[in-house]
Coordinates of C-alpha atoms and ligand atoms in Angstrom, one line a residue:
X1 CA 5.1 18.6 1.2
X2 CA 4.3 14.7 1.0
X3 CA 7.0 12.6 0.2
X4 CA 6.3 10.2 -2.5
X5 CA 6.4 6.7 -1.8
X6 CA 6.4 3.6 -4.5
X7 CA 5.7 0.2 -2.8
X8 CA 6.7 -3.0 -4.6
X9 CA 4.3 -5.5 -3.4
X10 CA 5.5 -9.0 -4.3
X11 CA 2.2 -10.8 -3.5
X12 CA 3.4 -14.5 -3.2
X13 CA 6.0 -14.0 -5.3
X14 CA 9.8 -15.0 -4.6
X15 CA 11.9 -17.9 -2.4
X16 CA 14.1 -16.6 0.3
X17 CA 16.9 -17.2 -2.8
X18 CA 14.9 -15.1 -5.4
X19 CA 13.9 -12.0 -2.9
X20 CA 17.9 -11.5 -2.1
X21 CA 19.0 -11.6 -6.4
X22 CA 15.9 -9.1 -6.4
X23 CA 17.3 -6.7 -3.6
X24 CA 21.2 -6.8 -4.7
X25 CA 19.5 -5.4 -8.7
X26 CA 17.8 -2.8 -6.6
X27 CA 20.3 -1.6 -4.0
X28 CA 23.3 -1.5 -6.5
X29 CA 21.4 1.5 -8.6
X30 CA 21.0 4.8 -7.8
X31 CA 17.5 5.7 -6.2
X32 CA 16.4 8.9 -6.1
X33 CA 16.9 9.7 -2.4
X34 CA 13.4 11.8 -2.7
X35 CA 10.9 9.0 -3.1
X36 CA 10.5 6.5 0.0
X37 CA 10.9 3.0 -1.7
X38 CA 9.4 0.0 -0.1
X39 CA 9.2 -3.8 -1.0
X40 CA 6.8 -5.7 0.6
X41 CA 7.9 -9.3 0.6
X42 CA 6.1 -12.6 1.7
X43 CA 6.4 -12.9 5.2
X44 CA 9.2 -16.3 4.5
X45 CA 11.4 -13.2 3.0
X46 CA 10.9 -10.4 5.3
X47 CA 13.8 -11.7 7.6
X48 CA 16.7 -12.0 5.2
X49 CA 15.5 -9.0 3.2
X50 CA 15.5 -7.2 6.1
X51 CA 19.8 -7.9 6.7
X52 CA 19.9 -7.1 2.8
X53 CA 18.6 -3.9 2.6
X54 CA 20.7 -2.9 5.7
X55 CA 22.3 0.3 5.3
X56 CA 20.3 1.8 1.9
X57 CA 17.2 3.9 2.3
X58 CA 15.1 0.9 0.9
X59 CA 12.0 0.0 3.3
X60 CA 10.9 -3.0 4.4
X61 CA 6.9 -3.8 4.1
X62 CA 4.5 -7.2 4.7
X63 CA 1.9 -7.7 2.9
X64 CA -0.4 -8.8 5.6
X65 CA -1.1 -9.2 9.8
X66 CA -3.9 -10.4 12.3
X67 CA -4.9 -7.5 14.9
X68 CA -4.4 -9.5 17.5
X69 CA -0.8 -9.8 19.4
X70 CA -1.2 -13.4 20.1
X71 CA -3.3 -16.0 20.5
X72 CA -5.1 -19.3 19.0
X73 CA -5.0 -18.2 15.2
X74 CA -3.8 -21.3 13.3
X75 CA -1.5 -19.7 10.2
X76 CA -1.9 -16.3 10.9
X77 CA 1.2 -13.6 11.7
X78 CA 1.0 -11.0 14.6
X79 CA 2.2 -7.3 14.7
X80 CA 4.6 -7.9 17.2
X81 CA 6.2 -10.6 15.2
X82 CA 6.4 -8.2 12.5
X83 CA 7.7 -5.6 14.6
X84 CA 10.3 -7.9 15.6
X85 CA 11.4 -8.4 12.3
X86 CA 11.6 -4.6 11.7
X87 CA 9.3 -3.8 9.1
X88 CA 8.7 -0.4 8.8
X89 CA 4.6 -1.0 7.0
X90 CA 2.1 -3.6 6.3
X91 CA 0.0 -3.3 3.5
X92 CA -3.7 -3.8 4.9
X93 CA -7.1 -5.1 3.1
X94 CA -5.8 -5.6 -0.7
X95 CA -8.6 -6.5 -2.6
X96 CA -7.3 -9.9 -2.8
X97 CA -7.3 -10.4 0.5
X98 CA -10.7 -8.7 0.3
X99 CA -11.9 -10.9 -2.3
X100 CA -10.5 -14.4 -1.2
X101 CA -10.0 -14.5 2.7
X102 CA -13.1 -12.7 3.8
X103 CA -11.2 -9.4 5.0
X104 CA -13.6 -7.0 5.9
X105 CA -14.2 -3.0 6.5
X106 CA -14.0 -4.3 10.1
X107 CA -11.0 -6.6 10.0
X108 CA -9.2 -3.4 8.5
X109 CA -10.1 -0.7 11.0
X110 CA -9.0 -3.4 13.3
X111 CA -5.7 -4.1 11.6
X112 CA -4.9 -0.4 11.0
X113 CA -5.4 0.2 14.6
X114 CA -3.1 -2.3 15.6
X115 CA -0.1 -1.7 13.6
X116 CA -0.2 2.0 14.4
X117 CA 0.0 0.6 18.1
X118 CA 2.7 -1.6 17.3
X119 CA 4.6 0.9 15.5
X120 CA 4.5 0.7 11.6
X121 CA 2.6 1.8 9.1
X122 CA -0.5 0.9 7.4
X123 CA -0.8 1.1 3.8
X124 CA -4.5 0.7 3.3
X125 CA -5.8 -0.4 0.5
X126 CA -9.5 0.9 -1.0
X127 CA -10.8 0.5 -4.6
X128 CA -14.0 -0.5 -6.5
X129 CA -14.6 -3.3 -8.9
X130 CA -15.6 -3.0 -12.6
X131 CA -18.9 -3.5 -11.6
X132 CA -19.0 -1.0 -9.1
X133 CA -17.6 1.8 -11.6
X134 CA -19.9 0.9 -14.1
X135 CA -22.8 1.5 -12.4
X136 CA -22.2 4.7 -11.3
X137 CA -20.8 3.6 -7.5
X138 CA -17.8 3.9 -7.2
X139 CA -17.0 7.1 -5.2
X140 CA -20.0 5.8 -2.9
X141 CA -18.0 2.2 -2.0
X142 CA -14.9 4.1 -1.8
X143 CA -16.0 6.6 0.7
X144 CA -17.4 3.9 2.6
X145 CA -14.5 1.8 2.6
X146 CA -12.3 4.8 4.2
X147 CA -14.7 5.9 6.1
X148 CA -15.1 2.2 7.6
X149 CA -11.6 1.7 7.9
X150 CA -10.7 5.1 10.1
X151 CA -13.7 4.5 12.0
X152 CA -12.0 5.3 15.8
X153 CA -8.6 6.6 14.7
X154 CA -7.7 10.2 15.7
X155 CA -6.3 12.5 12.8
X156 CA -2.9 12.9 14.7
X157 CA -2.3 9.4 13.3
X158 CA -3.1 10.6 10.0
X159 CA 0.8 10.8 9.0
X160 CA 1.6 7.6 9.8
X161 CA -0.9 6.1 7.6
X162 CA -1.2 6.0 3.8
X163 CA -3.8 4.9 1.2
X164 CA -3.5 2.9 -1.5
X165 CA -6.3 3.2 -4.6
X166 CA -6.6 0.3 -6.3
X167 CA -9.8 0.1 -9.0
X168 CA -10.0 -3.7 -8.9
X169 CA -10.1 -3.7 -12.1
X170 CA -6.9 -2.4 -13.0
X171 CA -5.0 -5.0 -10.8
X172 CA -2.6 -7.5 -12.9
X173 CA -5.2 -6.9 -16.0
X174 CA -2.6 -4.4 -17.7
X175 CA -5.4 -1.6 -17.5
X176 CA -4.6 1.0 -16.2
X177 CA -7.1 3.9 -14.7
X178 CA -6.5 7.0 -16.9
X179 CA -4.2 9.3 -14.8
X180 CA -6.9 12.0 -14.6
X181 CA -9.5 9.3 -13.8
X182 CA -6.4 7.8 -11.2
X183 CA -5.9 11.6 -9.6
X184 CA -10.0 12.4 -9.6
X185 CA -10.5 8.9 -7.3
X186 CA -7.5 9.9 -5.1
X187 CA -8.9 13.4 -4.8
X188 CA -12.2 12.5 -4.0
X189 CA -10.3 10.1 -1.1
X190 CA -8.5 13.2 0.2
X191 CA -11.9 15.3 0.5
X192 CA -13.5 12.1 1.7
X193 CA -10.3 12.9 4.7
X194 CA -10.7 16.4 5.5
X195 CA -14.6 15.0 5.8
X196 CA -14.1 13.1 8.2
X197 CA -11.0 15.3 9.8
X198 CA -9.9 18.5 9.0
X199 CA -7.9 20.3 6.1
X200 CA -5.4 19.7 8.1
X201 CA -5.4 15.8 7.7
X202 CA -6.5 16.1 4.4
X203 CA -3.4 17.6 3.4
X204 CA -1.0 15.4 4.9
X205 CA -2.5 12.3 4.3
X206 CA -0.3 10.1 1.6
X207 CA -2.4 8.7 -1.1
X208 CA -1.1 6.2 -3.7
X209 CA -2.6 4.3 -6.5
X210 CA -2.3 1.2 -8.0
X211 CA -3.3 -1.3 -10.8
X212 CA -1.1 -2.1 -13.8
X213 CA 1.4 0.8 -13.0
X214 CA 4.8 0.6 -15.1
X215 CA 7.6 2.9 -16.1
X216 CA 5.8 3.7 -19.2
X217 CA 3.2 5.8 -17.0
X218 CA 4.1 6.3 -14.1
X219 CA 5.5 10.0 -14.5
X220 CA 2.3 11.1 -16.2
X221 CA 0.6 9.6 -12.6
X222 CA 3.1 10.9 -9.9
X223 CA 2.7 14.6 -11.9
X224 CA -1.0 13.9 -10.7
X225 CA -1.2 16.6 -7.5
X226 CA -3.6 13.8 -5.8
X227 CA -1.2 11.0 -5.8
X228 CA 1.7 10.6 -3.9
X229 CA 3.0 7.5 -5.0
X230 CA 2.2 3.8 -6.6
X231 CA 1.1 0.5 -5.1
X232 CA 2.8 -1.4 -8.0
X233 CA 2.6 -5.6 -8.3
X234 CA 3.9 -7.4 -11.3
X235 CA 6.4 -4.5 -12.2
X236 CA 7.6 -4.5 -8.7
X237 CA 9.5 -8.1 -9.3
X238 CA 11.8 -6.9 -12.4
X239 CA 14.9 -5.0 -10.7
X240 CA 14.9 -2.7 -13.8
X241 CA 11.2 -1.7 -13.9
X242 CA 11.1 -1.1 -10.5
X243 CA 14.2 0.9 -9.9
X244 CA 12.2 3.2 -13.1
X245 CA 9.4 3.4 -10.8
X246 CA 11.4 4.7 -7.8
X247 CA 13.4 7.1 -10.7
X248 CA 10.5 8.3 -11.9
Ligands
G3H301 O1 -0.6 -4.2 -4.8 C1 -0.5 -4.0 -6.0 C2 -1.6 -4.0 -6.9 O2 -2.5 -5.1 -6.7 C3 -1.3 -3.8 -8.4 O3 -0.8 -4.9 -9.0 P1 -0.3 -4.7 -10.5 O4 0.7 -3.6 -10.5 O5 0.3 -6.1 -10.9 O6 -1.5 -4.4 -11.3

């Protein structure tokens, strides 16, 4: 049995000030104590949201990391500063970071690596763009993309890691994938899995998707038996919609 998970990611999105009035709309509702819920804040929040969500069930996540522990790397965050902090995941390769700071297949598998060595847990984000779909490739650039980014990583870290589909195309446009379409891309990922692994793997591995996911359809997505939860942006900064997501 997978436990669902629904990840707010806030992009760069909320002061220090804003992040806290976010969390005390969250935490004073019920959440259904059956879904992992998880906010991933800037890195300036991470800190104080960390002290706020204190005692609920509510997980903390970044949003980004370098592999490397420490070093010369103007502007960049390290897993063990992370760790320090206490997040409990890092979201890893978003298409924007994809698409506007040269991450790479590489930079991923590296980054993966490292934060299961650190001791949190990847979200790992894979998708194709409009283009991509439209000409017929997008299973092809999707199995490459997992297939780059577990290049090296042995299936008993399978568990601690979780995938997040993302059609490029559905990010912050309001389209969203139909669910079947949503479920037949996150199947195709889990095959892609017990490819590289075993059934086993395939099985356990947590696979969510995202791209304009709201309360008005998330049900009909979760009730997809591919997907296991929702990578959700602009919905994730209203206290209301996202608490709907987490109630689903
Ligand atoms: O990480 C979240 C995704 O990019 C989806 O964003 P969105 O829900 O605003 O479409």
């Amino acid at each position: 049995m997978r436990t669902p998970i629904i990840a707010g990611n806030w992009k760069m999105n909320n002061t220090i000030k804003e992040a806290l009035e976010l969390i005390e709309e969250i935490k004073i509702q019920n959440l259904n104590e059956n879904v992992e819920a998880v906010v991933c804040t800037p890195f300036t929040a991470l800190k104080d949201v960390k002290e706020a969500i204190k005692g609920t069930d509510i997980k903390l996540g970044a949003q980004n990391m370098h592999w490397e522990e420490s070093g010369a790397y103007t502007g960049e965050i390290s897993p063990m500063m992370l760790k320090e902090i206490g997040v409990d995941y890092c979201i890893i390769g978003h298409s924007e970071r994809r698409q506007y700071f040269n991450e790479t297949d590489e930079t991923v598998n590296k980054k993966i690596k490292s934060a299961l060595e650190t001791g949190f847990l990847p979200i790992v984000c894979v998708g194709e763009t409009l283009e991509e779909r439209e000409a017929g490739k997008a299973e092809e650039i999707v199995k490459a993309q997992v297939i780059n980014a577990f290049k090296d990583i042995p299936g008993n870290k399978i568990a601690d890691i979780v995938i997040a589909y993302e059609p490029i195309w559905a990010i912050g446009t309001g389209k969203t994938a139909s669910s079947s379409d949503a479920d037949d891309m996150c199947g195709f990922i889990r095959k892609t899995i017990g490819e590289i692994y075993s059934e086993n793997e395939k099985e356990i591995i947590r696979i969510q998707y995202g791209g304009s996911v709201k309360p008005s359809n998330v049900k009909e997505l979760m009730e997809k038996s591919n997907i296991d939860g929702a990578l959700v942006g602009g919905a994730s900064l209203k206290g209301t919609d996202f608490v709907k997501l987490i109630n689903f």
